[in-house]
Structures are given as C-alpha cells and as structure tokens.
Tab-separated table of C-alpha atoms and ligand atoms in Angstrom:
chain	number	residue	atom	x	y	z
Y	184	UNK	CA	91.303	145.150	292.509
Y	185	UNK	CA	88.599	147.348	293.675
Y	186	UNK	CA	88.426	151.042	292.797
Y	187	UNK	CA	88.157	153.924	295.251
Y	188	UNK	CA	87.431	156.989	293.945
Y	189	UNK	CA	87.431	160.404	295.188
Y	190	UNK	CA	84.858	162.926	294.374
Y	191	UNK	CA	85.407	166.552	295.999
Y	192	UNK	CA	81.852	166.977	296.658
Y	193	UNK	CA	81.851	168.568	300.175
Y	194	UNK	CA	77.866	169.129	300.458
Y	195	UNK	CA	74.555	166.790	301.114
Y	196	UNK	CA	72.548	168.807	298.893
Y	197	UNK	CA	74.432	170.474	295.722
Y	198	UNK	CA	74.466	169.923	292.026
Y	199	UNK	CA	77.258	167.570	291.226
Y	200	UNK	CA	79.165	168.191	287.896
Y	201	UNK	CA	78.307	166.232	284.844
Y	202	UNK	CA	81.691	165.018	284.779
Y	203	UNK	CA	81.502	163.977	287.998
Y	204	UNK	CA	78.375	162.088	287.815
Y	205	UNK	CA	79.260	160.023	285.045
Y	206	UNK	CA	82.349	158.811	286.841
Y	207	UNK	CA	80.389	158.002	289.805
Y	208	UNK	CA	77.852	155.631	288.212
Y	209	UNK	CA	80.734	154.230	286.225
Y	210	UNK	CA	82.876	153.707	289.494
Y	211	UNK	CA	79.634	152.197	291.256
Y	212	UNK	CA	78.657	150.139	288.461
Y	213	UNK	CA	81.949	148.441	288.146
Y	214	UNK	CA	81.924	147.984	291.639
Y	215	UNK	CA	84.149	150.376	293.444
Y	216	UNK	CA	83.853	152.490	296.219
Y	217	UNK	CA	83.017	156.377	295.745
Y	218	UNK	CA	84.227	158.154	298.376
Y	219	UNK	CA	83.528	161.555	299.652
Y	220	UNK	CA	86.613	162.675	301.631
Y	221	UNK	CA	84.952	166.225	302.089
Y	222	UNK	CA	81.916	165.291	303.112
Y	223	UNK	CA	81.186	165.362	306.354
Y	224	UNK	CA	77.858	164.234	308.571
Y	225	UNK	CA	77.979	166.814	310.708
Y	226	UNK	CA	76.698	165.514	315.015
Y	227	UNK	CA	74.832	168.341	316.570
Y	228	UNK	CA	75.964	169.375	319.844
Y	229	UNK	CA	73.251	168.008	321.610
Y	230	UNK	CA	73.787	164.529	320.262
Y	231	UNK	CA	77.065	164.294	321.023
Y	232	UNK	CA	75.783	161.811	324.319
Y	233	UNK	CA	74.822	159.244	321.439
Y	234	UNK	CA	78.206	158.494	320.701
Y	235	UNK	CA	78.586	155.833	323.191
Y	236	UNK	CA	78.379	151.981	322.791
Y	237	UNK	CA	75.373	151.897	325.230
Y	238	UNK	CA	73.001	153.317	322.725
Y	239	UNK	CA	73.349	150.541	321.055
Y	240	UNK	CA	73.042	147.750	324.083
Y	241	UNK	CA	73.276	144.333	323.356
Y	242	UNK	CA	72.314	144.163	319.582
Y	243	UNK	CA	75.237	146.664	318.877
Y	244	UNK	CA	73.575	148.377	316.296
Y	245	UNK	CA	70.566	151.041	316.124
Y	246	UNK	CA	68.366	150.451	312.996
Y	247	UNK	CA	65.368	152.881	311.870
Y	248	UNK	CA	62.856	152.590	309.460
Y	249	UNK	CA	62.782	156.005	308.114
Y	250	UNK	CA	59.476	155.586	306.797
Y	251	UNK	CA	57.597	154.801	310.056
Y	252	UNK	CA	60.174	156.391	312.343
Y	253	UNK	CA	60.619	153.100	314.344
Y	254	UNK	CA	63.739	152.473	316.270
Y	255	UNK	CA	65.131	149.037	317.169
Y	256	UNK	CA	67.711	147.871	318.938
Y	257	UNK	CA	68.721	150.592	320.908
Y	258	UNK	CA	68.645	150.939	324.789
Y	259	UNK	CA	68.177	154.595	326.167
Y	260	UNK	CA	65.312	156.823	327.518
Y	261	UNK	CA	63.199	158.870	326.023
Y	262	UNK	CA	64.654	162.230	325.705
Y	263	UNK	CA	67.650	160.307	323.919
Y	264	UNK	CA	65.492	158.157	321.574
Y	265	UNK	CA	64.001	161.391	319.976
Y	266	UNK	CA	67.592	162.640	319.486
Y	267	UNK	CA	68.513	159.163	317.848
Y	268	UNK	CA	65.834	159.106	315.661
Y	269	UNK	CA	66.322	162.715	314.882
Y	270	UNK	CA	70.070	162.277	314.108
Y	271	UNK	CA	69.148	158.978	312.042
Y	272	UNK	CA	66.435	160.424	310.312
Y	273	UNK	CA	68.562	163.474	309.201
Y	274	UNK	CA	71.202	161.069	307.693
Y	275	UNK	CA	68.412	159.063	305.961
Y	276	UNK	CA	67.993	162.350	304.433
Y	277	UNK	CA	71.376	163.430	303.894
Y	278	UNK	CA	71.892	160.294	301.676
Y	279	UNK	CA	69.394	160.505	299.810
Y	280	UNK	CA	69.662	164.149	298.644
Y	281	UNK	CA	73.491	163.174	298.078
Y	282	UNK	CA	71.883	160.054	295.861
Y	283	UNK	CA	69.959	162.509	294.059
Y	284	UNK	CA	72.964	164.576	293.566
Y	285	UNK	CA	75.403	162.156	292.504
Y	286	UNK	CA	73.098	159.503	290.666
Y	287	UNK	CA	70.393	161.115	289.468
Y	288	UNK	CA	69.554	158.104	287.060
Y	289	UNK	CA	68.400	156.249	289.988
Y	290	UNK	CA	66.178	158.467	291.667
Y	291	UNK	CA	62.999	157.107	290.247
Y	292	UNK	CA	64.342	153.214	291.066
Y	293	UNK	CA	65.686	153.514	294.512
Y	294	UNK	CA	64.202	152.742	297.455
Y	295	UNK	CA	64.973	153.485	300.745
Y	296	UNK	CA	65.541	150.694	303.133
Y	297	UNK	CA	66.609	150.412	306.831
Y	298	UNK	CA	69.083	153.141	308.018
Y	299	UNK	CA	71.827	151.940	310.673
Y	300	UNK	CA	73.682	153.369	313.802
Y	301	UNK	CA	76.759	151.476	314.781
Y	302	UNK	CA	78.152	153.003	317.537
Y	303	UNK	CA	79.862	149.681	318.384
Y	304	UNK	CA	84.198	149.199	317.860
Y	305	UNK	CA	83.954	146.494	315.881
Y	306	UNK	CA	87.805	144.880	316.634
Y	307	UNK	CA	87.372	142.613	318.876
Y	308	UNK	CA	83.982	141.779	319.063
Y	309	UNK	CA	82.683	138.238	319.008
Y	310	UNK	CA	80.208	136.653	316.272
Y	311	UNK	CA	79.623	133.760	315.111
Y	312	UNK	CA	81.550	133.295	311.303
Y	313	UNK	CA	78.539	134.080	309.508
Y	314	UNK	CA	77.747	137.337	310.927
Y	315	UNK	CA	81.464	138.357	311.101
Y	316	UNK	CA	81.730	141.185	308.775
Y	317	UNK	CA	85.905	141.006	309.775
Y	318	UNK	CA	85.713	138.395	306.791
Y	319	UNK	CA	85.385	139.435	303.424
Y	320	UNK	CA	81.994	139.292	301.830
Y	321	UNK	CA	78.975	140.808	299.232
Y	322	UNK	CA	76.363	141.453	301.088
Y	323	UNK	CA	72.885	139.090	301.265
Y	324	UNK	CA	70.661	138.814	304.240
Y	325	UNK	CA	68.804	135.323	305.402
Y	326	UNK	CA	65.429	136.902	306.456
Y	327	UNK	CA	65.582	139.761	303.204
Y	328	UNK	CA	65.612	138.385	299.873
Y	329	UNK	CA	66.535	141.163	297.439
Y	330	UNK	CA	64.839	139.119	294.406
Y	331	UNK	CA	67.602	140.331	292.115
Y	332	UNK	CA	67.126	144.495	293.101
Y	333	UNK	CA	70.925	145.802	294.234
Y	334	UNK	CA	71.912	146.999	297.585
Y	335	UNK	CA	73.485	150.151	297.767
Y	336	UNK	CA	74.600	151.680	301.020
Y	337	UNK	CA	75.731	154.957	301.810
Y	338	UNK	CA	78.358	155.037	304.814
Y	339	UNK	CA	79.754	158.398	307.080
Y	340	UNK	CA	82.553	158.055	309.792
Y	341	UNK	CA	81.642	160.140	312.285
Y	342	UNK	CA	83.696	159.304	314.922
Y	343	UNK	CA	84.571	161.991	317.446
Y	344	UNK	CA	88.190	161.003	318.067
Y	345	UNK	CA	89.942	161.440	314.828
Y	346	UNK	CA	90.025	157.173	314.181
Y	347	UNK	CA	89.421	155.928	310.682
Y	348	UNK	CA	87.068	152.890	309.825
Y	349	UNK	CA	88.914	150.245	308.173
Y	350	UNK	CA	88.196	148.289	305.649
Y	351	UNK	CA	89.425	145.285	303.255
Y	352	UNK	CA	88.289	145.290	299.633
Y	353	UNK	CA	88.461	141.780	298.079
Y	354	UNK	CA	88.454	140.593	294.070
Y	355	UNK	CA	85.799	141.249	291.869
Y	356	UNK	CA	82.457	139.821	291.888
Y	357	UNK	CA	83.185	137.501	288.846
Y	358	UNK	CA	86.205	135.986	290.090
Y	359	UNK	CA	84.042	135.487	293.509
Y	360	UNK	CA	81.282	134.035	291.299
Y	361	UNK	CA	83.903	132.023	289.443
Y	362	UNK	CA	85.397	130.470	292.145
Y	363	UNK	CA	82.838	129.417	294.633
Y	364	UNK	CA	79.722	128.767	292.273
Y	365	UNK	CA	80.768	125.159	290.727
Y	366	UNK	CA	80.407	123.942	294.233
Y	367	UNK	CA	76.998	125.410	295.056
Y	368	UNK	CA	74.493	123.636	294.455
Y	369	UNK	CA	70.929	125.319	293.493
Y	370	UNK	CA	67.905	125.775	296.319
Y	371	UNK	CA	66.197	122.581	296.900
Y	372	UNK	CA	62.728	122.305	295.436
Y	373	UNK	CA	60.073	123.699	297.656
Y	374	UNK	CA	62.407	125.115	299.783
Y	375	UNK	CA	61.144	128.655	298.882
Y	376	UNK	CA	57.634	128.441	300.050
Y	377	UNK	CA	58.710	126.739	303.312
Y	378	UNK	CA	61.240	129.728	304.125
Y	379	UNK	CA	57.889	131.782	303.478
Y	380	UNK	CA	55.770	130.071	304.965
Y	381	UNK	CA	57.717	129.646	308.143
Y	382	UNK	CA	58.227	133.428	307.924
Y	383	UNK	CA	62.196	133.035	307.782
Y	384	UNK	CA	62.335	135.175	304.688
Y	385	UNK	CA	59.812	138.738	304.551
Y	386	UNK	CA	59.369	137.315	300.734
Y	387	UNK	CA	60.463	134.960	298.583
Y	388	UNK	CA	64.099	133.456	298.448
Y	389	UNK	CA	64.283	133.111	294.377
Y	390	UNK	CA	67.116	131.139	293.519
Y	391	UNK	CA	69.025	134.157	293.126
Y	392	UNK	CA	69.118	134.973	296.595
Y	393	UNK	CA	69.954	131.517	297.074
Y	394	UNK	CA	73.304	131.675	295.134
Y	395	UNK	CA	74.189	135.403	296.883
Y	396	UNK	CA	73.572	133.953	300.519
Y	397	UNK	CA	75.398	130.525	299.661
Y	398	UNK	CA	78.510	133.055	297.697
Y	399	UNK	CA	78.240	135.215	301.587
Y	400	UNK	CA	78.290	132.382	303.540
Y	401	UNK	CA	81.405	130.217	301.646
Y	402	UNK	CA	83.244	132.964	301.722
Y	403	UNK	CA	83.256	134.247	305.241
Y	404	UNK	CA	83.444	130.424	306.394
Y	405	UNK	CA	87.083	129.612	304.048
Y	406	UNK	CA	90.026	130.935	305.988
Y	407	UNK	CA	92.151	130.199	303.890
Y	408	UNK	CA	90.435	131.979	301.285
Y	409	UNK	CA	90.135	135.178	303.609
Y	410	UNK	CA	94.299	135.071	304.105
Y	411	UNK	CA	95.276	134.269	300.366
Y	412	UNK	CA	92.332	136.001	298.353
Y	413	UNK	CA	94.217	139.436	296.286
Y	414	UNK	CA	92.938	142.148	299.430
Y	415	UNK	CA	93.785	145.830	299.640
Y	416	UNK	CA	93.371	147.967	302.949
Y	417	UNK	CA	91.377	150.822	303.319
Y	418	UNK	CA	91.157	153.316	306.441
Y	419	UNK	CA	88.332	155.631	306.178
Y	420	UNK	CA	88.935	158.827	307.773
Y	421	UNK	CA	87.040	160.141	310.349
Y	422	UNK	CA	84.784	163.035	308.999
Y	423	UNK	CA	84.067	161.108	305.874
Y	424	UNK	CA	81.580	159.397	303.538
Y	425	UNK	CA	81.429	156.463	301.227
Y	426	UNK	CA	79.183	154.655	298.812
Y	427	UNK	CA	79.274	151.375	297.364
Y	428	UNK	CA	77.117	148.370	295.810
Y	429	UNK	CA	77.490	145.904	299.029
Y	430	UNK	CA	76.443	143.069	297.043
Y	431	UNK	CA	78.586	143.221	294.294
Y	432	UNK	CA	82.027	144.652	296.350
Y	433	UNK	CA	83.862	142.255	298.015
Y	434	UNK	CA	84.170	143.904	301.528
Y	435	UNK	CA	85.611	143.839	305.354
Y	436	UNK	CA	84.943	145.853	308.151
Y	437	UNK	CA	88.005	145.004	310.191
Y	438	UNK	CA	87.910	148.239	312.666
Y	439	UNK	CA	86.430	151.410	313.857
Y	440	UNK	CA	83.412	152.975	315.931
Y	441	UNK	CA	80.903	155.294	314.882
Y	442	UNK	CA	79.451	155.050	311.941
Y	443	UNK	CA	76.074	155.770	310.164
Y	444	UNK	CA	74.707	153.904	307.030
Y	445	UNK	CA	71.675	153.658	304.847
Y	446	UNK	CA	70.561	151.010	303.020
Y	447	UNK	CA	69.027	151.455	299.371
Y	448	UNK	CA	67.329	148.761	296.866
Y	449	UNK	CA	67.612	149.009	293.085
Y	450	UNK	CA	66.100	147.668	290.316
Y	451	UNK	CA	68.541	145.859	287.896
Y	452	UNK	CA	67.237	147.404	285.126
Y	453	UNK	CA	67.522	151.281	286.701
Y	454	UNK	CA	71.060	150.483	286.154
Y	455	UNK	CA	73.018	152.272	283.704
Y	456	UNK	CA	74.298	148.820	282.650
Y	457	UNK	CA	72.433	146.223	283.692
Y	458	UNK	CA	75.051	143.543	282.389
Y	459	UNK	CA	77.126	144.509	285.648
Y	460	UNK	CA	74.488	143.091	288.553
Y	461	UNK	CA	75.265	139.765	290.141
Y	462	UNK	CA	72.386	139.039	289.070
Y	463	UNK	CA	73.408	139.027	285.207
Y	464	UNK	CA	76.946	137.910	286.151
Y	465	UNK	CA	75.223	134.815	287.867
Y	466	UNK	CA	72.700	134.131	285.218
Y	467	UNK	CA	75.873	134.551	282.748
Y	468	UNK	CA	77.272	131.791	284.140
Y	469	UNK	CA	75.324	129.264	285.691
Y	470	UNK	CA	73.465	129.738	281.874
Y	471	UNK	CA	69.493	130.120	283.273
Y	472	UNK	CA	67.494	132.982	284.945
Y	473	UNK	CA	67.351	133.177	288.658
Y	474	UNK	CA	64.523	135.327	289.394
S	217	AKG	O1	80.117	148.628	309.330
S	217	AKG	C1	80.823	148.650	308.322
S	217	AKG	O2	81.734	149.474	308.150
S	217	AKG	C2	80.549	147.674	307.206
S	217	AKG	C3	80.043	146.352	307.658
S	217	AKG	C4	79.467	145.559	306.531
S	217	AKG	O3	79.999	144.605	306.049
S	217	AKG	C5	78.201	146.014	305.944
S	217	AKG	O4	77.541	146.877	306.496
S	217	AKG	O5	77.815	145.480	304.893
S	218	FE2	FE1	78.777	143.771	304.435
C-alpha cells in the first residue's frame, strides 16, 4: 500500500535536515506521498475573490505557464487575471524553492511544467471515464508525451472553509504494470509520426508513453477493478501540502475545492534510483527498451 509520510517542514524556503531529505527521496522514489501537514500556501487578502468556481468557467481549471506568464482557461477581467497570475506564479515559486529544499538532487534535472488552479469541487462533476480523475490512475497525458522523464507534482489545499481534499491511493506501480500489461498490446507501427504529424502529441509518443496512456486508460475504464483493487483513503487537510510521482502512484481525487498544483518533469536518470521509474519497471518486464 502506498506510503504517506509526514515531514514537519512548515516553510517554502528553509534548509531541510539531512535526515529528512533522505527520507523524502526514499518515500518519493518508492512511490509514496510526502506530505507537508505544516505547510501552508498562504492566499493574500486581496485574492481571496479568486476562490470561486467562476475563475475557472467552463474548463474548471486555471493553468499557467510560469515561464511566459500565460493564463488559460480562466474567465475573469483584468484586474483579477493579474491577481491569478500573481497568486499562481507565487506558488510556481513556492514549489520550487520547497523542491530545492527537500530534493536537492534534482535541482539540476527538473523542469518546470504547467502550474494549475482548480478552484472547481470535484464530487459531482461530470466527465467522460477517461478524464475522471474519481477513478484511480498514474498519470499520462494524450497530447504530452513524457518520453520516459517522471512527473512530479507538488499539491496545496487551500481551501478557505476548513474541507480536506480527498484522495484514494491504489497498489503499486508493479502490480498495476503486472496486471494490465499482458493485455496491451504495443503502438502500431507508424502510429508515432502520424500522432505528430497530425499535431495530437507536442512530440513524439515513444512506445513508452504508449504503455503509460494504455495502463491510465484500462484502469480508469475497469469498474470492477476500481471497487476491488487494495485502496486506502486519504483526506488532505485544508492548509496543507503534498508531493508525489503522479505517474508512478496509483491515485484518486474523489473530493474537495481549492487547490493549487505544479507540474515538474524529470529525467530518469536524475533519480536517486533509476531502477524505480515506470519506465525501468516497464522495460523490466515487457524485456525491451521503450524510449
Ligand atoms: O486534483 C487533484 O487533487 C488530483 C487530480 C489528479 O488526478 C491529478 O492531478 O493528477
Ligand atoms: Fe492524476
């Protein structure tokens, strides 16, 4: 079952102890979730108008590229955009000063990605199976082929009302691998350049992304998997943070509102172990390399 472990770390930008470090990339690595109970994103006072599921219109979520500064997907005026992107862009931050902290091993490796607003209760909202995030799955994205690199995502709750985000962690990768790979069969030829080509994918879908999207997609669609699988609970308080390796944790987002989260992309071998990626785990078993 997965891991979650507590660090006491209740600042973005503060040496972490050695002891304390080692645990974390040990508790990462072997796919748990690290979580900061102390930590807190703290909402200015002028942003507190953000929190509201109109921010986020009908896409429900906010993203930012915190390199360029552009916005998408949200629906407010002006004034309010520049207090989005400020609060975004000063979690973007936040996490990656808390990276630095925590992981410093990965510093020269990581690389930022998109960071995410989700102002949007996620009980009872409607999507279709495959982007139902109620279901447990790793992470792997149609249109962003990670090309083996790891996805690490750094999560706060900062809901205003007290409620927690909950989640449901899954079994480990392996046993995920080992169960659905024997009936996945590998991409068809040529299929890689047409997904280019048609500019479905931003680069190419190697045959590793192939096997993570198929191992997202079987999983969210067997219901009978999702009620039987071995699943623990976890509420997240409000006032919180968490970290994890999306694509390796087997994960459910079953409630809550409010939440921030950055994306990060890692090299395999910026790992402390390498032999714990899907990538090796896949390339373990289906006995070829898939990048
Ligand atoms: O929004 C959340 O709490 C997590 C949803 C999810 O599955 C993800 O972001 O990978
Ligand atoms: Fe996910």
């Amino acid at each position: 079952m997965t891991d979650i472990i507590t660090l006491p770390t209740a600042s973005w930008n503060q040496p972490v102890p050695t002891a304390d470090r080692e645990l974390a990339i040990d508790v990462l690595e072997r796919g748990g979730v690290l979580l900061f109970p102390q930590l807190e994103f703290p909402v200015l006072p002028g942003e507190a108008l953000l929190l509201s599921p109109e921010v986020a219109g009908k896409t429900k979520n906010v993203s930012l590229n915190p390199s360029t500064g552009a916005l998408r997907g949200s629906s407010v005026n002006d004034a309010a955009l520049q207090q989005l992107r400020n609060m975004m862009s000063r979690f973007a931050t936040s996490s990656r000063d808390l990276l630095r902290n925590v992981v410093p091993r990965y510093e020269t490796g990581l690389e930022q990605a998109r960071t995410s607003f989700r102002p949007a209760e996620i009980r009872g909202r409607h999507t279709s199976p495959r982007k139902d995030d109620t279901r447990l799955h790793v992470d792997s994205f149609p249109s962003s082929p990670t090309q083996g690199d790891r996805i690490l995502r750094v999560f706060a709750n900062i809901n205003p009302h007290g409620s927690t985000r909950n989640w449901k962690l899954g079994e480990s990768f392996e046993d995920v691998a080992r169960r659905f790979l024997p009936s996945i069969s590998g991409p068809v030829w040529g299929s890689d350049r047409m997904l280019r080509l048609l500019r479905i994918t931003k680069r190419r879908r190697t045959a590793y992304d192939h096997y993570m999207l198929q191992l997202h997609d079987r999983m969210k669609a067997d219901s009978a998997y999702q009620s039987q699988v071995a699943q623990s609970a976890y509420d997240f308080p409000a006032g919180c943070t968490w970290m994890t390796f999306t694509d390796q944790v087997s994960h459910a987002a079953i409630a809550g509102q409010y939440a921030l989260e950055q994306t990060y992309h890692l090299p395999v071998n910026s790992m402390l172990d390498p032999s714990r990626a899907p990538l090796r785990i896949l390339e373990t078993l289906l006995g070829r390399e898939l990048t």
